[in-house]
Every structure is written in structure tokens, then in C-alpha cells.
Short mmCIF file of C-alpha atoms in Angstrom, two decimals:
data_model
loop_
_atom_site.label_atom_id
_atom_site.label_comp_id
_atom_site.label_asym_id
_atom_site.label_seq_id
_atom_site.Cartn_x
_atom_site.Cartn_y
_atom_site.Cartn_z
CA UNK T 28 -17.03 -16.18 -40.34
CA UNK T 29 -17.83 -13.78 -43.73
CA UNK T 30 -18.07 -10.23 -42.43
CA UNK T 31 -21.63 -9.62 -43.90
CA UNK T 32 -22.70 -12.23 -41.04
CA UNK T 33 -20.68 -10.28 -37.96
CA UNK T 34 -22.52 -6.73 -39.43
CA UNK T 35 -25.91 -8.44 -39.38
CA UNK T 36 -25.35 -10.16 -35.83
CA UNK T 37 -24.00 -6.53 -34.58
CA UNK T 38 -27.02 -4.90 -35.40
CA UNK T 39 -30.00 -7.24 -34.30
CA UNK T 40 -28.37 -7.12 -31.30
CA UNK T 41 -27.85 -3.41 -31.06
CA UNK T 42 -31.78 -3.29 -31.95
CA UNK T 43 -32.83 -6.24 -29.64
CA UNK T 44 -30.93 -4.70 -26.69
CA UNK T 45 -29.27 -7.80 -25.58
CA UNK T 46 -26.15 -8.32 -24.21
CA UNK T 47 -22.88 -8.76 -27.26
CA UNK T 48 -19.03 -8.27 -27.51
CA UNK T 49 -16.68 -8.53 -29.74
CA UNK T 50 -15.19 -11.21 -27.84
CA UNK T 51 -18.11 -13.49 -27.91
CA UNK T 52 -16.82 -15.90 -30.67
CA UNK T 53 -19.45 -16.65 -33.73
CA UNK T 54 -21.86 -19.67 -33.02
CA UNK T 55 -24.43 -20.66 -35.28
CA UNK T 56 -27.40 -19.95 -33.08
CA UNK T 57 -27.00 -16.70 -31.55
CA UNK T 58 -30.65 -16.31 -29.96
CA UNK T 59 -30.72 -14.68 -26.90
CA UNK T 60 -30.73 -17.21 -23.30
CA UNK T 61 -31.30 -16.90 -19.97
CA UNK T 62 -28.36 -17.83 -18.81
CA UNK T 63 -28.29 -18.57 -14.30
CA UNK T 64 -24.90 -18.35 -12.73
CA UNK T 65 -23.95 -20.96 -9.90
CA UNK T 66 -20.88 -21.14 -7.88
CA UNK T 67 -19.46 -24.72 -6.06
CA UNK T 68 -16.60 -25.35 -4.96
CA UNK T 69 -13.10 -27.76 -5.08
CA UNK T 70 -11.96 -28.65 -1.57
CA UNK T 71 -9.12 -27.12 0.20
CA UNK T 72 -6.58 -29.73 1.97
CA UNK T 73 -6.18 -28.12 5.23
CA UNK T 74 -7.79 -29.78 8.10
CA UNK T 75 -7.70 -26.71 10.48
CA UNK T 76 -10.20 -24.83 8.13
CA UNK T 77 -13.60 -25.30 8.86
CA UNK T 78 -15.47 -22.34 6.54
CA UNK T 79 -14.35 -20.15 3.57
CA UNK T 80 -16.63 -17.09 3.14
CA UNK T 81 -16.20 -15.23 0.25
CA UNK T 82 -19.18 -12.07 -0.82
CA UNK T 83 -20.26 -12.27 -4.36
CA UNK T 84 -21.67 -9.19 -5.69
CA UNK T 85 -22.16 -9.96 -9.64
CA UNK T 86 -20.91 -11.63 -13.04
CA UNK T 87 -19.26 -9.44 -15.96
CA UNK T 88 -18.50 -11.07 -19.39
CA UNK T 89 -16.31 -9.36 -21.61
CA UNK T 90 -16.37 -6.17 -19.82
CA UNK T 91 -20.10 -5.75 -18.88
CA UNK T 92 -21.91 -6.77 -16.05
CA UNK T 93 -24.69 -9.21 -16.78
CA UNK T 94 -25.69 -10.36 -13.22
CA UNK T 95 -25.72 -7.21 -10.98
CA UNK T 96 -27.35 -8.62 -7.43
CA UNK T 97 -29.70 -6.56 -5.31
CA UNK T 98 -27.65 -7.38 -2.41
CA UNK T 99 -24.62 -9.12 -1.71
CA UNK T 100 -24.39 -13.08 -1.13
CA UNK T 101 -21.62 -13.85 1.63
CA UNK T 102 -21.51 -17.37 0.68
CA UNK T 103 -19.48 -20.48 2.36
CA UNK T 104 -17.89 -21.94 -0.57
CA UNK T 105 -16.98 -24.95 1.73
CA UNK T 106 -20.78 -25.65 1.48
CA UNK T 107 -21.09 -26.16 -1.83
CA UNK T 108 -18.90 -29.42 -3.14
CA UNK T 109 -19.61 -33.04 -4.72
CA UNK T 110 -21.96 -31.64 -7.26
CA UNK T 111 -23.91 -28.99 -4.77
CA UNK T 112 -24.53 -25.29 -6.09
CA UNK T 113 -25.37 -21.85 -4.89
CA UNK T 114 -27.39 -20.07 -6.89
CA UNK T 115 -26.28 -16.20 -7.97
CA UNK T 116 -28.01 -14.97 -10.28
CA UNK T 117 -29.44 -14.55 -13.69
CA UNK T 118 -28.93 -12.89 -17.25
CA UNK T 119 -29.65 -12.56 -20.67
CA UNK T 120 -27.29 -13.35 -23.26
CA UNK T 121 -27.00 -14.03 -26.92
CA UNK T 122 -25.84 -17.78 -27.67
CA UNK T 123 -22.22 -17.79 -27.68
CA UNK T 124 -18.81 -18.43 -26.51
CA UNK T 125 -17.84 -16.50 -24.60
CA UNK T 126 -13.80 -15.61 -23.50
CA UNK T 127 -13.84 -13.36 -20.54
CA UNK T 128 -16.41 -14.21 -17.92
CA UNK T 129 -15.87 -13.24 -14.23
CA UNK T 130 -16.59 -13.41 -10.90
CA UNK T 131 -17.28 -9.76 -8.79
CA UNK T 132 -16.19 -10.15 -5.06
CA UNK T 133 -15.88 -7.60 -2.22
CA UNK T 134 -13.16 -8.44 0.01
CA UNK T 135 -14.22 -5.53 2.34
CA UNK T 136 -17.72 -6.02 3.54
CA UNK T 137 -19.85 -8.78 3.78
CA UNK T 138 -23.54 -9.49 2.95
CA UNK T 139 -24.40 -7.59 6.01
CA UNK T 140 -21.81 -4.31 5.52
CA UNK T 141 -19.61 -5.95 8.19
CA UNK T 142 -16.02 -6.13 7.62
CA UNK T 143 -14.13 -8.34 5.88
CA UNK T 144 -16.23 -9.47 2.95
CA UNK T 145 -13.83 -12.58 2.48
CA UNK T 146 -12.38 -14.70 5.61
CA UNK T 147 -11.28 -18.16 6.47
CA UNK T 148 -12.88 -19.84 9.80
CA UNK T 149 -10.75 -21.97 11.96
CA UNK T 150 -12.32 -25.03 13.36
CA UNK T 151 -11.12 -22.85 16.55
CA UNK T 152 -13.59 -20.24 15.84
CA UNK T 153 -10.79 -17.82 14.54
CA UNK T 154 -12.08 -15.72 11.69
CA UNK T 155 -8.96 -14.90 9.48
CA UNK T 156 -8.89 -11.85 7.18
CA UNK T 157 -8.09 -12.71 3.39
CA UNK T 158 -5.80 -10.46 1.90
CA UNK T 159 -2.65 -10.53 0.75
CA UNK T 160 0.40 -7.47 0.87
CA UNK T 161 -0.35 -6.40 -2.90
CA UNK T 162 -4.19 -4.83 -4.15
CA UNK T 163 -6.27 -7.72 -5.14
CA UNK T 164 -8.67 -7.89 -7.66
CA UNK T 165 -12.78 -7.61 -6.92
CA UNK T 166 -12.90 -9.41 -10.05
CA UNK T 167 -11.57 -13.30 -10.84
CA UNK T 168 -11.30 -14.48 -14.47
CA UNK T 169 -12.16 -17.85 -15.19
CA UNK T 170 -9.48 -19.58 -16.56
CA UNK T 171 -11.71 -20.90 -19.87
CA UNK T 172 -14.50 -19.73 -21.99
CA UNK T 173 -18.15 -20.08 -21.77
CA UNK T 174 -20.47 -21.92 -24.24
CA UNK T 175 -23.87 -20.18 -24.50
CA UNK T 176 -26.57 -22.55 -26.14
CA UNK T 177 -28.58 -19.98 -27.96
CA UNK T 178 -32.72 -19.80 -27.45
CA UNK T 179 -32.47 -22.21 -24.47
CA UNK T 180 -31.82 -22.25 -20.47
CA UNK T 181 -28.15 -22.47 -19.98
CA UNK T 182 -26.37 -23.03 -16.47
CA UNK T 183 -22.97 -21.53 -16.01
CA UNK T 184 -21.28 -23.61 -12.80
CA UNK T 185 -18.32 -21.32 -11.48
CA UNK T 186 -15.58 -23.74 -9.57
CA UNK T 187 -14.10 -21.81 -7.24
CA UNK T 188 -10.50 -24.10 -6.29
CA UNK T 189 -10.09 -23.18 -2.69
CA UNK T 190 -6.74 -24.99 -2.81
CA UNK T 191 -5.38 -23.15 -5.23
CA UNK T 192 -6.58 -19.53 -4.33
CA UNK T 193 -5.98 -19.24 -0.40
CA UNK T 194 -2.08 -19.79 1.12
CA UNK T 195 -1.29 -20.05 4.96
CA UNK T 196 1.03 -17.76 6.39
CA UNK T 197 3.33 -17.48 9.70
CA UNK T 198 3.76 -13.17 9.49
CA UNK T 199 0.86 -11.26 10.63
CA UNK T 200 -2.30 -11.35 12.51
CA UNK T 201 -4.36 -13.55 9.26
CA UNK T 202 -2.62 -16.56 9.39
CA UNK T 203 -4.29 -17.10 5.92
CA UNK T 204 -4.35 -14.79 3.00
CA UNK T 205 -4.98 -14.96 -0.66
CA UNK T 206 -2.56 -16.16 -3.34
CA UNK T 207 -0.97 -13.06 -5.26
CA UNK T 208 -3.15 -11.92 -8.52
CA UNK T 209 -1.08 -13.83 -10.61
CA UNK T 210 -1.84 -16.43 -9.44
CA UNK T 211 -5.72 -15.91 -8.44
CA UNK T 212 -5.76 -16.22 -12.71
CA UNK T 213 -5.78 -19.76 -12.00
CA UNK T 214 -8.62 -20.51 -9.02
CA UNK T 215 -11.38 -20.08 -11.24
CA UNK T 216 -12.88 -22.15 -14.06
CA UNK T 217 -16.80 -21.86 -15.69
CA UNK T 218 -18.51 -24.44 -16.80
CA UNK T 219 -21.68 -24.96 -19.11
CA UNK T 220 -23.73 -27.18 -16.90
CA UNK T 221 -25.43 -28.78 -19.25
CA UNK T 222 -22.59 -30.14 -21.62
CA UNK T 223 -20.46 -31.44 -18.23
CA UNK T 224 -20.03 -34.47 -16.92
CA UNK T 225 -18.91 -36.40 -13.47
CA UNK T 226 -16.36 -38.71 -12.39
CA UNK T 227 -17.44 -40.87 -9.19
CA UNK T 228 -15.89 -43.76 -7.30
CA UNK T 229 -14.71 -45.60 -4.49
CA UNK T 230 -11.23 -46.15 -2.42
CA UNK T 231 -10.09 -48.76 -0.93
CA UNK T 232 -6.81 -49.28 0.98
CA UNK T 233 -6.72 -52.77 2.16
CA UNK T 234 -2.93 -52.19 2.90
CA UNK T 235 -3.51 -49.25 4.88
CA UNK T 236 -1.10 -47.17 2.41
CA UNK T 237 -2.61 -43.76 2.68
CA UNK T 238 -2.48 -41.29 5.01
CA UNK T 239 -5.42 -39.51 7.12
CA UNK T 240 -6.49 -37.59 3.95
CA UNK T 241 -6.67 -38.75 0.43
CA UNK T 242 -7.16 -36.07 -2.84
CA UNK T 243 -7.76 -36.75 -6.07
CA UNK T 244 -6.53 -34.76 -8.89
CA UNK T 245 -7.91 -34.55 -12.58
CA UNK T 246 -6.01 -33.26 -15.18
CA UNK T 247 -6.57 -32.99 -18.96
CA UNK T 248 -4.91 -36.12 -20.61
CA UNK T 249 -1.49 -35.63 -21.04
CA UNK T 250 -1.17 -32.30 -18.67
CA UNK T 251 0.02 -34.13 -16.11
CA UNK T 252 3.59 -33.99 -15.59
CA UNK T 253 6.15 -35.30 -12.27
CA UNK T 254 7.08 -31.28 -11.72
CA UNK T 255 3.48 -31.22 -11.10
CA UNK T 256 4.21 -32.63 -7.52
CA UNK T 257 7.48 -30.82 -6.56
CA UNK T 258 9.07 -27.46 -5.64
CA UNK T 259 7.93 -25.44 -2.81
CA UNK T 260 5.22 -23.52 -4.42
CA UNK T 261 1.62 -24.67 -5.08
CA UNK T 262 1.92 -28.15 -6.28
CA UNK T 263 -0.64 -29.95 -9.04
CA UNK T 264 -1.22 -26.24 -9.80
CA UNK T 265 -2.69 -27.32 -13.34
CA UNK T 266 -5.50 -29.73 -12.12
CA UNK T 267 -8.75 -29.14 -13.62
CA UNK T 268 -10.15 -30.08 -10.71
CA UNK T 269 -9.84 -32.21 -7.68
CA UNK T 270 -11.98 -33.76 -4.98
CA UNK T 271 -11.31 -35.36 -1.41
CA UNK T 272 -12.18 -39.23 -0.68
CA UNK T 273 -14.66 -38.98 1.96
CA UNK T 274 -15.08 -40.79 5.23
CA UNK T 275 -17.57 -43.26 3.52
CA UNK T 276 -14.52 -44.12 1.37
CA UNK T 277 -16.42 -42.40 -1.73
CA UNK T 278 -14.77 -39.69 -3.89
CA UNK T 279 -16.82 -37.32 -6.82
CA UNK T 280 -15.43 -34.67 -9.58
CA UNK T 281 -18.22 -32.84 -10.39
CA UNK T 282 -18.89 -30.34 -13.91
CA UNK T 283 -15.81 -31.84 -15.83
CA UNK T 284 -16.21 -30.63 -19.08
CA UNK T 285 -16.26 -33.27 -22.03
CA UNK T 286 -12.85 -35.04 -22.74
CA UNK T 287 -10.30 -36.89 -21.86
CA UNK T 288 -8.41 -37.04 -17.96
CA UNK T 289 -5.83 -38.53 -16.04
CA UNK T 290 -6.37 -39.08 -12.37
CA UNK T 291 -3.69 -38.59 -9.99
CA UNK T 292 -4.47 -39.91 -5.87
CA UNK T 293 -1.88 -38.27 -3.39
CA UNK T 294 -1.96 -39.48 0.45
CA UNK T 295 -1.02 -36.38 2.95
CA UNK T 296 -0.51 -36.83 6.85
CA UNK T 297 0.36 -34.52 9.56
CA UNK T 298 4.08 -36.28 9.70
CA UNK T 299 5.82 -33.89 11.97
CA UNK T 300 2.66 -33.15 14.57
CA UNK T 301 2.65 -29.71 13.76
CA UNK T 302 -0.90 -29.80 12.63
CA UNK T 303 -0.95 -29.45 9.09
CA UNK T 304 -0.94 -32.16 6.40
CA UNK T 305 2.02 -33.48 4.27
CA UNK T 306 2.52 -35.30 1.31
CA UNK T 307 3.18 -38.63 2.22
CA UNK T 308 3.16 -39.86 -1.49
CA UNK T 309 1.79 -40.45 -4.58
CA UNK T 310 -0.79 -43.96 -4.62
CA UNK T 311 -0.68 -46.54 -7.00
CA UNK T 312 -3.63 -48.21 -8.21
CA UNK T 313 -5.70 -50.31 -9.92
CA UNK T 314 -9.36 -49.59 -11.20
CA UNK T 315 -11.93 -52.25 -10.26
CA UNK T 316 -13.17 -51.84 -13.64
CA UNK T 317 -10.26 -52.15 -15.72
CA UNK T 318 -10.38 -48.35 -16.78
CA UNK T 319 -7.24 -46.52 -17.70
CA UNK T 320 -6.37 -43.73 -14.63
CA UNK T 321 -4.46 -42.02 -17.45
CA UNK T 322 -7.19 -41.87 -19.90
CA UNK T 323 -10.72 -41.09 -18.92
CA UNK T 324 -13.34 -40.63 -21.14
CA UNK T 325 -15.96 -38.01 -19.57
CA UNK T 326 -19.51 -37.51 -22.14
CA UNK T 327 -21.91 -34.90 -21.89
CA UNK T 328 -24.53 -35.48 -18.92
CA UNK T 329 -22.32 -38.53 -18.23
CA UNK T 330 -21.18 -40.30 -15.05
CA UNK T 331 -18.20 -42.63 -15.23
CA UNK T 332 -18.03 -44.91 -12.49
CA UNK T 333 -14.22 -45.28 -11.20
CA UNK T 334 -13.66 -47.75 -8.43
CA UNK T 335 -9.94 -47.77 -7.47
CA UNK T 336 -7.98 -49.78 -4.97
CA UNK T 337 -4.40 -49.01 -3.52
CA UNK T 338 -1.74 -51.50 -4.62
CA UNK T 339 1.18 -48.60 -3.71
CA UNK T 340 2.99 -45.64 -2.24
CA UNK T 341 5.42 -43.76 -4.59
CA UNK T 342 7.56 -41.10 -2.11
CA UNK T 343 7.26 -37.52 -3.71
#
């Protein structure tokens, strides 16, 4: 990028009165776009939870706040999966990419200025505060950047990973809290709607193999690695993203951005009858179509069709 280009960029936007940083990298169309913020959502793998209410109150990018809502949207991000949005608002921005684009919550109050603003609801009817011993963050940084198309529409898809961002607990009245900040760097991810694609399939377990609940993992090609599934922590903590095989047997990772993946099925059961799942293993598999599990191609606006049947239980 020559310098004389970032001075002249600097001040048409300074007179235009749209939104810039200094950490939107250089594209070569930087007309301003609307640019509409949605929010879905990766399952969590605990069959006790039946809701996930979080309160959005606005988008920043590098620093500024480019969605500011009227009012707040308690949303339940539990709603929103297999390719379903909520809408949260809109801005204007210059085309760009863009490398620090978050997510404003309010952890206090909800929608309706009742306290909390973010709780887990128990298939019991138990509303659990989320909160953890330290101060959270109101804001959560998505874990990539965010590709502006200048002079057009662009959707930006926030994937919220519910598994990854909410822990249960034994101490306290919450038996659920959020993860520590550290680690709420990693729930989030933003994706440029437009330039994503899907994985879809189905499962079959004609040896009845798998457990009572069945996730699928994506990871970038060659991410994936066996540590991946042990240690007592958060386990296939660097998934992109990862879905759950429905009752119909049918399984969908939606807003994958374009690349190559390697899937990764896991079978969990409540093997001690203490009401939570547990790994029971990882599957083995073949795909109907003769695709590589360890090297899928997702295009732009594409669907790849992955049909996969269980030939195998590997013990974690």
C-alpha cells in the first residue's frame, strides 16, 4: 500500500463522515456499505439446558461503535442454529477488512431492565445467573476479521459457540457461569455472509455405535490434533464450528468461511446416570460419497453435501 493512497483514503473519509480506522486493512474498493449485523448460534452439548439468553446492546469495530440499538435485544441464542439468524442491527462502513469487530452485551439487565441480562434456563424452569468470580467483559472479540465488500449490502453473521463460552459448576447458587475472559476470546467468530458457505449431511449408525447425542466438529484442515480431545479443560477448543446430528438423523454447519476442513464426529452418553453427557468416543466413518472427512472443500455460496455412516468407535 504506497502512502499517498492511505493519505487520500484518510481524508475522503474524514470529509464523507463515514466510519474508518487505522486497523481496517487497505482493500481496493473502499466505498462506503451498509453493512447488517446478525447473530446465530453453535449448539451447546448439555441436555439439561433448554434456553441461553444473552442481551445485545450494539457492535464496535476497531474501537467505535457502529450499531448502537435503541433498545436492548435479550435474545435466545438457542433459537437461532442450522443456518437461522437474528437480526441486530445496521451500519455504515467503508469497504474493508476489518480486525477488531465486537459484540456489546449487558450481563446485568435484560431487554426489559430486569436483572440478569445473561442467564441459562434449565429444562426445569431454573433460570441460572451467568457470571463468573472475575469482571467480565460487556464486549466479546471475534476471534477473525471482517471482509467489507465496498459499495454493496454486506451481512456480517456473528457465531456465538455456546459450548465454548458457558461452563457448569457445583459451588454456588448458578450452577452455570461463563468461561473466564481468557477464554471468552475464543466463543466468538464473524463471518461475511455472503462469501460463506455450508456443510450438510446425514448419519447413519446401522451398528448402533453412538451414544444418545452425536456432535460434529469442523476444524480448519490440518488444525485438528488428538490433544484436541483430552485433558480436563474444554476439549476441541479450536473448532471453527460444530453442529449436533438431529433427531431426523440430519446434521448442518452453517457460515463456514471458504477453505478447506476436517470433520471430527464424537458420540457422548450420560454413562454414570448422573445426568450429564460423556464422551463415549470418537466415530469412525465413511462418506457415502467418497469425500475425504479430512479434507473438505467449502466455495463461496456453496453447499457440500456430506453423507456419513458409522463403521467405528475409537475410546477417547
Amino acid at each position: 500500500m504506497k502512502i499517498t493512497n492511505f493519505m487520500l483514503g484518510t481524508v475522503l473519509a474524514v470529509l464523507l463522515g463515514t466510519f474508518t480506522s487505522c486497523d481496517k486493512d487497505d482493500d481496493n474498493n473502499t466505498t462506503p456499505s451498509t453493512v447488517n449485523f446478525e447473530v446465530t448460534d453453535a449448539p451447546i452439548d448439555d441436555p439439561n439446558i433448554q434456553s441461553v439468553f444473552v442481551t445485545v446492546t450494539g457492535v464496535k469495530v476497531n474501537g467505535n461503535v457502529v450499531a448502537n440499538f435503541t433498545t436492548k435485544q435479550t435474545i435466545d441464542l438457542m433459537a437461532y442454529r442450522n443456518g437461522t439468524v437474528k437480526a441486530l442491527g445496521s451500519a455504515t462502513m467503508d469497504g474493508g477488512t476489518y480486525n477488531d469487530v465486537r459484540l456489546v452485551i449487558d450481563n446485568n439487565t435484560d431487554a426489559s431492565g430486569t436483572a440478569p441480562g445473561s442467564y441459562v434456563l434449565t429444562k426445569d424452569g431454573v433460570k441460572h445467573t451467568l457470571g463468573t468470580s472475575a469482571n467480565i467483559s460487556n464486549e466479546l472479540k471475534a476471534t477473525n476479521s471482517l471482509k467489507v465488500n465496498g459499495g454493496t449490502t454486506t451481512t456480517a453473521v456473528f457465531d456465538f459457540d455456546l459450548r465454548k463460552s458457558i461452563q457448569y459448576t457445583t459451588s454456588g447458587t448458578s450452577k452455570y457461569q461463563f468461561v473466564s475472559d481468557a477464554d471468552l476470546g475464543a466463543v466468538l467468530r464473524v463471518v461475511n455472509k455472503e462469501q460463506s458457505g455450508t456443510i450438510i449431511g446425514s448419519f447413519t449408525d446401522p451398528l448402533n455405535l453412538a451414544g444418545s447425542h452425536v456432535v460434529v466438529y469442523a476444524y480448519k484442515k490440518g488444525a485438528y490434533t488428538d490433544t484436541e480431545a483430552q485433558g480436563t479443560g474444554l476439549r476441541f477448543k479450536k473448532a471453527i464450528s460444530s453442529a449436533v446430528v438431529g433427531s431426523n438423523n440430519q446434521y448442518q454447519l452453517s457460515f463456514l468461511e471458504a477453505g478447506d476442513y476436517s470433520l471430527h464426529f464424537v458420540a457422548y452418553e450420560d454413562l454414570n446416570s448422573d445426568g450429564r453427557l460423556d464422551e463415549k468416543g470418537m466415530l469412525v466413518l465413511d462418506a457415502i460419497s467418497g469425500l475425504n472427512l479430512s479434507n473438505v472443500t467449502v466455495g463461496v455460496s456453496t453447499s457440500v453435501r456430506l453423507d456419513v455412516t458409522v463403521t467405528g468407535l475409537l475410546p477417547l
